[in-house]
PDB file of C-alpha atoms and ligand atoms in Angstrom:
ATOM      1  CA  UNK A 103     161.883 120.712 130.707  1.00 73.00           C
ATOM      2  CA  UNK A 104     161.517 117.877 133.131  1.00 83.00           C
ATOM      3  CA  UNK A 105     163.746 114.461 132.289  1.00 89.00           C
ATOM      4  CA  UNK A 106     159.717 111.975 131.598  1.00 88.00           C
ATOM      5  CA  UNK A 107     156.468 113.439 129.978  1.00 86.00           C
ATOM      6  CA  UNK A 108     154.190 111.209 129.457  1.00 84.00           C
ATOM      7  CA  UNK A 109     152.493 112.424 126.824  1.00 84.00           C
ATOM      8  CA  UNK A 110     148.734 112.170 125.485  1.00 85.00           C
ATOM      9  CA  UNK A 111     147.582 112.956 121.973  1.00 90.00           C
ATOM     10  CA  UNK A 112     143.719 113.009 121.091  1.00 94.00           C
ATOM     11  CA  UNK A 113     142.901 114.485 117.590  1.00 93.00           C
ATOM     12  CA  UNK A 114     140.614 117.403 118.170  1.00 94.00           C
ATOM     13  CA  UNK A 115     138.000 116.832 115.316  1.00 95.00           C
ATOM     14  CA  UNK A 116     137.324 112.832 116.282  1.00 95.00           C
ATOM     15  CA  UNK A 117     137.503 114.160 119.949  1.00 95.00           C
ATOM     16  CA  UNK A 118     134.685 116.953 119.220  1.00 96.00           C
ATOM     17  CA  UNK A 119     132.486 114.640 117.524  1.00 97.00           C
ATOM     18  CA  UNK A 120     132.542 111.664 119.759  1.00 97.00           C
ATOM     19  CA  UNK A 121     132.039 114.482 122.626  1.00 97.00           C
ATOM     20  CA  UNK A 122     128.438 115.424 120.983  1.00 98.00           C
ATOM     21  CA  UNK A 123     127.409 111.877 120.284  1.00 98.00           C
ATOM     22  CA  UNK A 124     128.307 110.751 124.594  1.00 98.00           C
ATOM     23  CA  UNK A 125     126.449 113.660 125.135  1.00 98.00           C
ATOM     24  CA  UNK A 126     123.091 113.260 123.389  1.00 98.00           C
ATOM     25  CA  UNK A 127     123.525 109.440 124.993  1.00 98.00           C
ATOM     26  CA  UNK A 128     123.480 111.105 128.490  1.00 98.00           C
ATOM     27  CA  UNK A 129     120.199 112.867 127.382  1.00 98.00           C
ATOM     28  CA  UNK A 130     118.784 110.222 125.984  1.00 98.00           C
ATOM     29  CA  UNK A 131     118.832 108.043 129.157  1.00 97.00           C
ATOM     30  CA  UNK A 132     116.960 110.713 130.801  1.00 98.00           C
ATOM     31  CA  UNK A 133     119.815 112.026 132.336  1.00 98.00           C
ATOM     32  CA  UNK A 134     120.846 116.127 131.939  1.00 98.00           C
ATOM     33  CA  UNK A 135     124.000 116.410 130.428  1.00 97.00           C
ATOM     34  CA  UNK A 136     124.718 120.179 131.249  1.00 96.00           C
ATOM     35  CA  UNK A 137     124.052 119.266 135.116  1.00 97.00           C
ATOM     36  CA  UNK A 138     127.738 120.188 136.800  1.00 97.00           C
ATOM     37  CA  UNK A 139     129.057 117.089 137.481  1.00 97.00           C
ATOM     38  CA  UNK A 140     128.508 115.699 134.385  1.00 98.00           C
ATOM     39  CA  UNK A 141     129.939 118.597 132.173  1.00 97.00           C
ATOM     40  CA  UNK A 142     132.986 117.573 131.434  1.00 97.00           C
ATOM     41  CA  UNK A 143     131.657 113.874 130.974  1.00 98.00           C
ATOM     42  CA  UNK A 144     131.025 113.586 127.289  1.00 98.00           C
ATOM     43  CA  UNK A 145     135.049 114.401 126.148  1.00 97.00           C
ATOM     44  CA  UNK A 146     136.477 111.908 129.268  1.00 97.00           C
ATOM     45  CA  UNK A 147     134.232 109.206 127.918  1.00 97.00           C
ATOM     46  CA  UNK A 148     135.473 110.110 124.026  1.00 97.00           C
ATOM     47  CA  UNK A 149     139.232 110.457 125.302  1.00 97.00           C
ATOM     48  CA  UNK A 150     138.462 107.029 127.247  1.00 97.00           C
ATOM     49  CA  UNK A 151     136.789 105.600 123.877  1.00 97.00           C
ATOM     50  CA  UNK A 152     139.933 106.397 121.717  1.00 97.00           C
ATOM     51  CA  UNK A 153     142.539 104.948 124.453  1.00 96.00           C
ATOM     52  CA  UNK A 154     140.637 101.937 124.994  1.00 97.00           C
ATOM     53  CA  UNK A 155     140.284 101.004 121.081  1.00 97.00           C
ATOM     54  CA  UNK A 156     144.078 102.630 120.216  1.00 97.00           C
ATOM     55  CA  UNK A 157     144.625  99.328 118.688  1.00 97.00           C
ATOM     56  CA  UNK A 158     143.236  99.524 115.555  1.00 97.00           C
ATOM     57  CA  UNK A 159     145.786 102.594 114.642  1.00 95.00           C
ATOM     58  CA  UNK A 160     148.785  99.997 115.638  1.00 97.00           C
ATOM     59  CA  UNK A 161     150.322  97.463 113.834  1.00 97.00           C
ATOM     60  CA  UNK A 162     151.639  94.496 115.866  1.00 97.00           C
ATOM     61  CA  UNK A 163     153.355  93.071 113.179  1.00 97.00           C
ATOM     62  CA  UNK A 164     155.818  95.701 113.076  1.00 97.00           C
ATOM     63  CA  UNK A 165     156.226  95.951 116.897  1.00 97.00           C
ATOM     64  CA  UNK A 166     157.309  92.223 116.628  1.00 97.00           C
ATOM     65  CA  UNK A 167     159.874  92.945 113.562  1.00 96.00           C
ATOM     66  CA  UNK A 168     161.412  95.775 115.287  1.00 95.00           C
ATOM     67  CA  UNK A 169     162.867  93.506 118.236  1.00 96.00           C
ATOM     68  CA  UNK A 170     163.496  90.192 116.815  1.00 96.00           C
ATOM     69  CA  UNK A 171     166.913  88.387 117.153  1.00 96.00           C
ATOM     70  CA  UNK A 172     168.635  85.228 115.730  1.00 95.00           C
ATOM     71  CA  UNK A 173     169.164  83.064 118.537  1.00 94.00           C
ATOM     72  CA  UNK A 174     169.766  79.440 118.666  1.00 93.00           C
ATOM     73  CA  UNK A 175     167.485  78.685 122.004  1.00 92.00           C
ATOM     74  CA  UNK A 176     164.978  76.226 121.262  1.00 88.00           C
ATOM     75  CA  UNK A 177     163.159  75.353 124.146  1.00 94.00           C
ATOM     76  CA  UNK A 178     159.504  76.964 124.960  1.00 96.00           C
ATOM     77  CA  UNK A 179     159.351  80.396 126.053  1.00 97.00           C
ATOM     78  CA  UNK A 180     156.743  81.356 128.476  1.00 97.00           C
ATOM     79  CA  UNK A 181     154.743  84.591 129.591  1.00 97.00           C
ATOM     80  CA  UNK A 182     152.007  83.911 131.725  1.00 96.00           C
ATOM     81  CA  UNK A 183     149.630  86.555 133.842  1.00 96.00           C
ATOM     82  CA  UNK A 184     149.634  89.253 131.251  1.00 98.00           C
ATOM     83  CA  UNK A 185     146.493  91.611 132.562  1.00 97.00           C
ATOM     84  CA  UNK A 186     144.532  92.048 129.603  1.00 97.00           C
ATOM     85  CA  UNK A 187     141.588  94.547 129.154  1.00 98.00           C
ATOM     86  CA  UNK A 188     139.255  94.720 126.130  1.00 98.00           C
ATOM     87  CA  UNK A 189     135.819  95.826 125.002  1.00 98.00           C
ATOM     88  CA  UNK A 190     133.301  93.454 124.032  1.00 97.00           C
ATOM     89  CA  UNK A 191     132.051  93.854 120.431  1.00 98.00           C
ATOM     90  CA  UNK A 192     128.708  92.922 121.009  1.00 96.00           C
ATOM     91  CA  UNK A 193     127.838  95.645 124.353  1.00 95.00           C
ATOM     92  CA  UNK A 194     131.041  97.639 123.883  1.00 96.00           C
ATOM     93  CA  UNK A 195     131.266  96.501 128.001  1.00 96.00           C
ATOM     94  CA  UNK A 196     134.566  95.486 129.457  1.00 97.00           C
ATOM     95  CA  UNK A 197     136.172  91.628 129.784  1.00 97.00           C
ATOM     96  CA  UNK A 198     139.381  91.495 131.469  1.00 97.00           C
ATOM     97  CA  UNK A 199     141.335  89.031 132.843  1.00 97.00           C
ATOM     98  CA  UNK A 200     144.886  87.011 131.681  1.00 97.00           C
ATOM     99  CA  UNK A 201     146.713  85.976 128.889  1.00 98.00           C
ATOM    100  CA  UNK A 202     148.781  83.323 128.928  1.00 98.00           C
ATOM    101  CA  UNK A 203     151.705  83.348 126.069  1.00 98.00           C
ATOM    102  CA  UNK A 204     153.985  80.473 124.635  1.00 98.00           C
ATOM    103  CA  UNK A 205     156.530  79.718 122.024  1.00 98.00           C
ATOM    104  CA  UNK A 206     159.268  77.373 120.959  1.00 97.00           C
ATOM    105  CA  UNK A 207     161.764  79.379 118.639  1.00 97.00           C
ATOM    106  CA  UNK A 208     163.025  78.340 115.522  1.00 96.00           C
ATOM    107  CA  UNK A 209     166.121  80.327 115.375  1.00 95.00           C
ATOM    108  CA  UNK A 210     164.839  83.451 116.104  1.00 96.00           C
ATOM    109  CA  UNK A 211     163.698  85.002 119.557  1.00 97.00           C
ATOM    110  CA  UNK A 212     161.165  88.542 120.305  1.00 97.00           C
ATOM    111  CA  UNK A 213     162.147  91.155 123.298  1.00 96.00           C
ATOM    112  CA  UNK A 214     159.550  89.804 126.079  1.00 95.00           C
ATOM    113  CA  UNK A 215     158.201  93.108 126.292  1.00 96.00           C
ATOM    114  CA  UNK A 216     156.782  92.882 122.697  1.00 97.00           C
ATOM    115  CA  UNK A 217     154.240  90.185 123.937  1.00 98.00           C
ATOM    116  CA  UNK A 218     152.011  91.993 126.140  1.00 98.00           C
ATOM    117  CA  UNK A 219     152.565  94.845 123.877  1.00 98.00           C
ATOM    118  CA  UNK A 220     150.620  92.790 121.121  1.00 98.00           C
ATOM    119  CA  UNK A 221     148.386  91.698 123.330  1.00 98.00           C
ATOM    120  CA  UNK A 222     147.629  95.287 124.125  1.00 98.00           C
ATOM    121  CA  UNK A 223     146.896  96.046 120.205  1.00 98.00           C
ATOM    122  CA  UNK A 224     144.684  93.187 119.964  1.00 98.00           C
ATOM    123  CA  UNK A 225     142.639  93.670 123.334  1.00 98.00           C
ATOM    124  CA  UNK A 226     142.243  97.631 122.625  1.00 98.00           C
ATOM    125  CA  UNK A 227     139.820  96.880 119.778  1.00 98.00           C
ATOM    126  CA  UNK A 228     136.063  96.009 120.021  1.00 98.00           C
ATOM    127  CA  UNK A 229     136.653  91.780 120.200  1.00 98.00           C
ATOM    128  CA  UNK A 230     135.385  88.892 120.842  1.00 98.00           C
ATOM    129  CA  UNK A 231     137.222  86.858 123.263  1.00 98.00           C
ATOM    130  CA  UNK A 232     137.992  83.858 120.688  1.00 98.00           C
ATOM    131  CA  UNK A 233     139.146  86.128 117.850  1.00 98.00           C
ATOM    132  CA  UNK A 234     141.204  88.287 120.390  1.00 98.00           C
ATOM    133  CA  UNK A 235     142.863  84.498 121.243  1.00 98.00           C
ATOM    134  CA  UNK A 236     143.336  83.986 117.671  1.00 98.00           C
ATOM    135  CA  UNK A 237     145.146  87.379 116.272  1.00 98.00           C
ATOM    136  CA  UNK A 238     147.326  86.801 118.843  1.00 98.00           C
ATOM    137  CA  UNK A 239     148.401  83.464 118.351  1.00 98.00           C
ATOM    138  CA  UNK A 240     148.771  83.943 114.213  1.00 98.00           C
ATOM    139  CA  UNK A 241     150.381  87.202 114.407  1.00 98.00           C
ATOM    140  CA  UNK A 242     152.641  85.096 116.364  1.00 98.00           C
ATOM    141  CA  UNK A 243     152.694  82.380 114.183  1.00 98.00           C
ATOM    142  CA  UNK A 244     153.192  84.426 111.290  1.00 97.00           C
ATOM    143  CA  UNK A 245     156.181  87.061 112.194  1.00 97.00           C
ATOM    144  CA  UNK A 246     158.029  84.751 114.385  1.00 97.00           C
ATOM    145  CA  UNK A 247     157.663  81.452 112.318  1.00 97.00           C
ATOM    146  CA  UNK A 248     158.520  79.798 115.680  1.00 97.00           C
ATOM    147  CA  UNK A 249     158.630  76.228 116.293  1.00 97.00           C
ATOM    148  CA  UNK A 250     155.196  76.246 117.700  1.00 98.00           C
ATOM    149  CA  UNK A 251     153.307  78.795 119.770  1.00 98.00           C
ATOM    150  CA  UNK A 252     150.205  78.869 122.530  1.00 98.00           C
ATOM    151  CA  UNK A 253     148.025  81.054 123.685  1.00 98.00           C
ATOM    152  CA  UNK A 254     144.925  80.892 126.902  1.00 97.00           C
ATOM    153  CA  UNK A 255     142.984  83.750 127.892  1.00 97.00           C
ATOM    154  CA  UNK A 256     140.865  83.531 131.144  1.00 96.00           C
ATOM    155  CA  UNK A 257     138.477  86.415 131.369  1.00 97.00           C
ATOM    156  CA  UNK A 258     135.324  87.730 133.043  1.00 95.00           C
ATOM    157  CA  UNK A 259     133.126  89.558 130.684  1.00 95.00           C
ATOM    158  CA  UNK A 260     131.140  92.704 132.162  1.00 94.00           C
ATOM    159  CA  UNK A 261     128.247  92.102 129.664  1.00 91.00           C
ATOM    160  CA  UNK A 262     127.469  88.370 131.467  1.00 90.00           C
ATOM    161  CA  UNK A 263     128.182  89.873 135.107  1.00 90.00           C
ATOM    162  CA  UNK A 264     126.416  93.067 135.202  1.00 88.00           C
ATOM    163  CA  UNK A 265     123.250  92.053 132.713  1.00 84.00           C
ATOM    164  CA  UNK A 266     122.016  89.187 130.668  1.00 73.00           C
ATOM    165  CA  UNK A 267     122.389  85.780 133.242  1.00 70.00           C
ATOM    166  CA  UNK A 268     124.364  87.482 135.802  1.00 70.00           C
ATOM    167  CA  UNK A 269     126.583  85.220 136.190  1.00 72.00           C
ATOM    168  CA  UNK A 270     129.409  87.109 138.484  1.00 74.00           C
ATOM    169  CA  UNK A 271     131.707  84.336 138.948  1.00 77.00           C
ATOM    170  CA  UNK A 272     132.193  82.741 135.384  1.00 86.00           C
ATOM    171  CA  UNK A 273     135.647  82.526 133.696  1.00 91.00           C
ATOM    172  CA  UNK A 274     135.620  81.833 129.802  1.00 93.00           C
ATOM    173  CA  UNK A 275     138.933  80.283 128.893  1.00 95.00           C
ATOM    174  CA  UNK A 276     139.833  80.500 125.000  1.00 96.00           C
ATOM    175  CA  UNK A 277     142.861  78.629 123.696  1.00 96.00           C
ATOM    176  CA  UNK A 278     144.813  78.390 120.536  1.00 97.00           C
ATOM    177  CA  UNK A 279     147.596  76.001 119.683  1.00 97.00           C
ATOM    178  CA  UNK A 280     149.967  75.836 116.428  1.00 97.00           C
ATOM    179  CA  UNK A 281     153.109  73.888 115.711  1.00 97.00           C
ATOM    180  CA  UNK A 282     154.665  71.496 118.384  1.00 97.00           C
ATOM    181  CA  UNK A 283     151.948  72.726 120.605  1.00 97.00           C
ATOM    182  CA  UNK A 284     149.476  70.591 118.598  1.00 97.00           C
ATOM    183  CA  UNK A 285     151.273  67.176 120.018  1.00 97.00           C
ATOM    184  CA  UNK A 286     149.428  66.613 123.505  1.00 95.00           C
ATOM    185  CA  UNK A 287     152.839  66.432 125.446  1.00 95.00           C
ATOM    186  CA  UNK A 288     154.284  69.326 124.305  1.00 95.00           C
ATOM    187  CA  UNK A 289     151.005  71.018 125.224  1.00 95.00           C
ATOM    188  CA  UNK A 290     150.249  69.506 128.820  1.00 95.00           C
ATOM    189  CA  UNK A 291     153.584  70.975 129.731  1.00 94.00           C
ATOM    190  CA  UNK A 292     152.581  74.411 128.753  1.00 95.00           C
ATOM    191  CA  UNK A 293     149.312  73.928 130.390  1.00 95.00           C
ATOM    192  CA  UNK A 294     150.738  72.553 133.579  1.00 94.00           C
ATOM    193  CA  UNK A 295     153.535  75.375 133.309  1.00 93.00           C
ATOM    194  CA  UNK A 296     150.762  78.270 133.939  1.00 93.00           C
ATOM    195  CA  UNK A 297     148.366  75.972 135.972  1.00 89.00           C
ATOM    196  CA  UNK A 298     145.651  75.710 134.033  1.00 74.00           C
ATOM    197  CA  UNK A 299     142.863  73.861 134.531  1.00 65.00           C
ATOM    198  CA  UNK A 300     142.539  72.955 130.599  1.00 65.00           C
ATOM    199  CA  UNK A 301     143.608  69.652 129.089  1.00 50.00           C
TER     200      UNK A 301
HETATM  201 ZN1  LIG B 177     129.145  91.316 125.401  1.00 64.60          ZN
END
């Protein structure tokens, strides 16, 4: 057996039905979904379905718990630039962008790795860009009980660029603040911390 597998599971029955349903869409826009090079469309676009909205089977709550450590640092923790990919709950079309993560522990500190993790399980959900920006920040808020915590997402949502107004260059920005974060300095040196254009 080789030392990595990276290993995929898909349950079969979900898989099958989703597979019919893509495939009667593919009809239905007057396409012909037994043509050859869409035959094996219907179960990619199910298998792509399920990965992209894996989030509601995870619980970020106990990603947090399992890597949480007493600590006595108590100044702000940052992780800025996480890529961040989610479905739109209103088109089911992409918005992507960045999330921008802070906290200020209050005897207690999380593995750095956990945060984009939870922004994973949040973003691989159908969401709206201001809820997505909220779970995080109270899931935070809740497991960590830090000091204070933060939380910006910029992102570009497919269902503004590619339809509707077309507008290809617009950034929404959605921000959260709890805690210490809530005094303006405290939060201006966050915000100038990952350059962002919000005050
Ligand atoms: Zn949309």
């Amino acid at each position: 057996m080789s030392p990595y597998r990276n290993f995929e599971e898909y349950n079969l029955e979900i898989t099958d039905e989703l597979k019919e349903k893509f495939s009667s869409v593919i009809n239905e826009i007057g396409e012909d979904a037994t043509r050859d090079g869409l035959l094996k469309t219907p179960e990619r676009a199910a298998k792509a379905m399920m990965f992209l909205t894996q989030g509601y089977q995870q619980d970020a709550e106990e990603i947090l718990k399992g890597a949480m450590f007493k600590e006595d640092y108590d100044d702000m923790v940052i992780i800025k630039n996480i890529e961040l990919y989610s479905l739109c709950e209103h088109h089911m079309l992409p918005f992507f962008g960045k999330a921008h993560v802070a906290y200020i522990p209050n005897g207690q500190i999380v593995g750095l790795s956990k945060i984009p993790r939870i922004v994973d399980v949040f973003a691989r959900r159908l969401q709206v860009q201001e809820r997505l920006t909220h779970d995080i920040l109270e899931c935070l808020n809740n497991t960590l009980k830090p000091k204070g915590v933060a939380v910006v997402i910029e992102a570009s949502h497919m269902c503004m660029m590619m339809r509707g107004v077309q507008k290809q260059n617009s950034v929404t920005t959605t921000s959260g603040f709890r805690g210490q974060f809530e005094k303006i300095e405290t939060r201006n040196e966050f915000l100038k911390l990952i350059g962002s254009e919000l005050s």
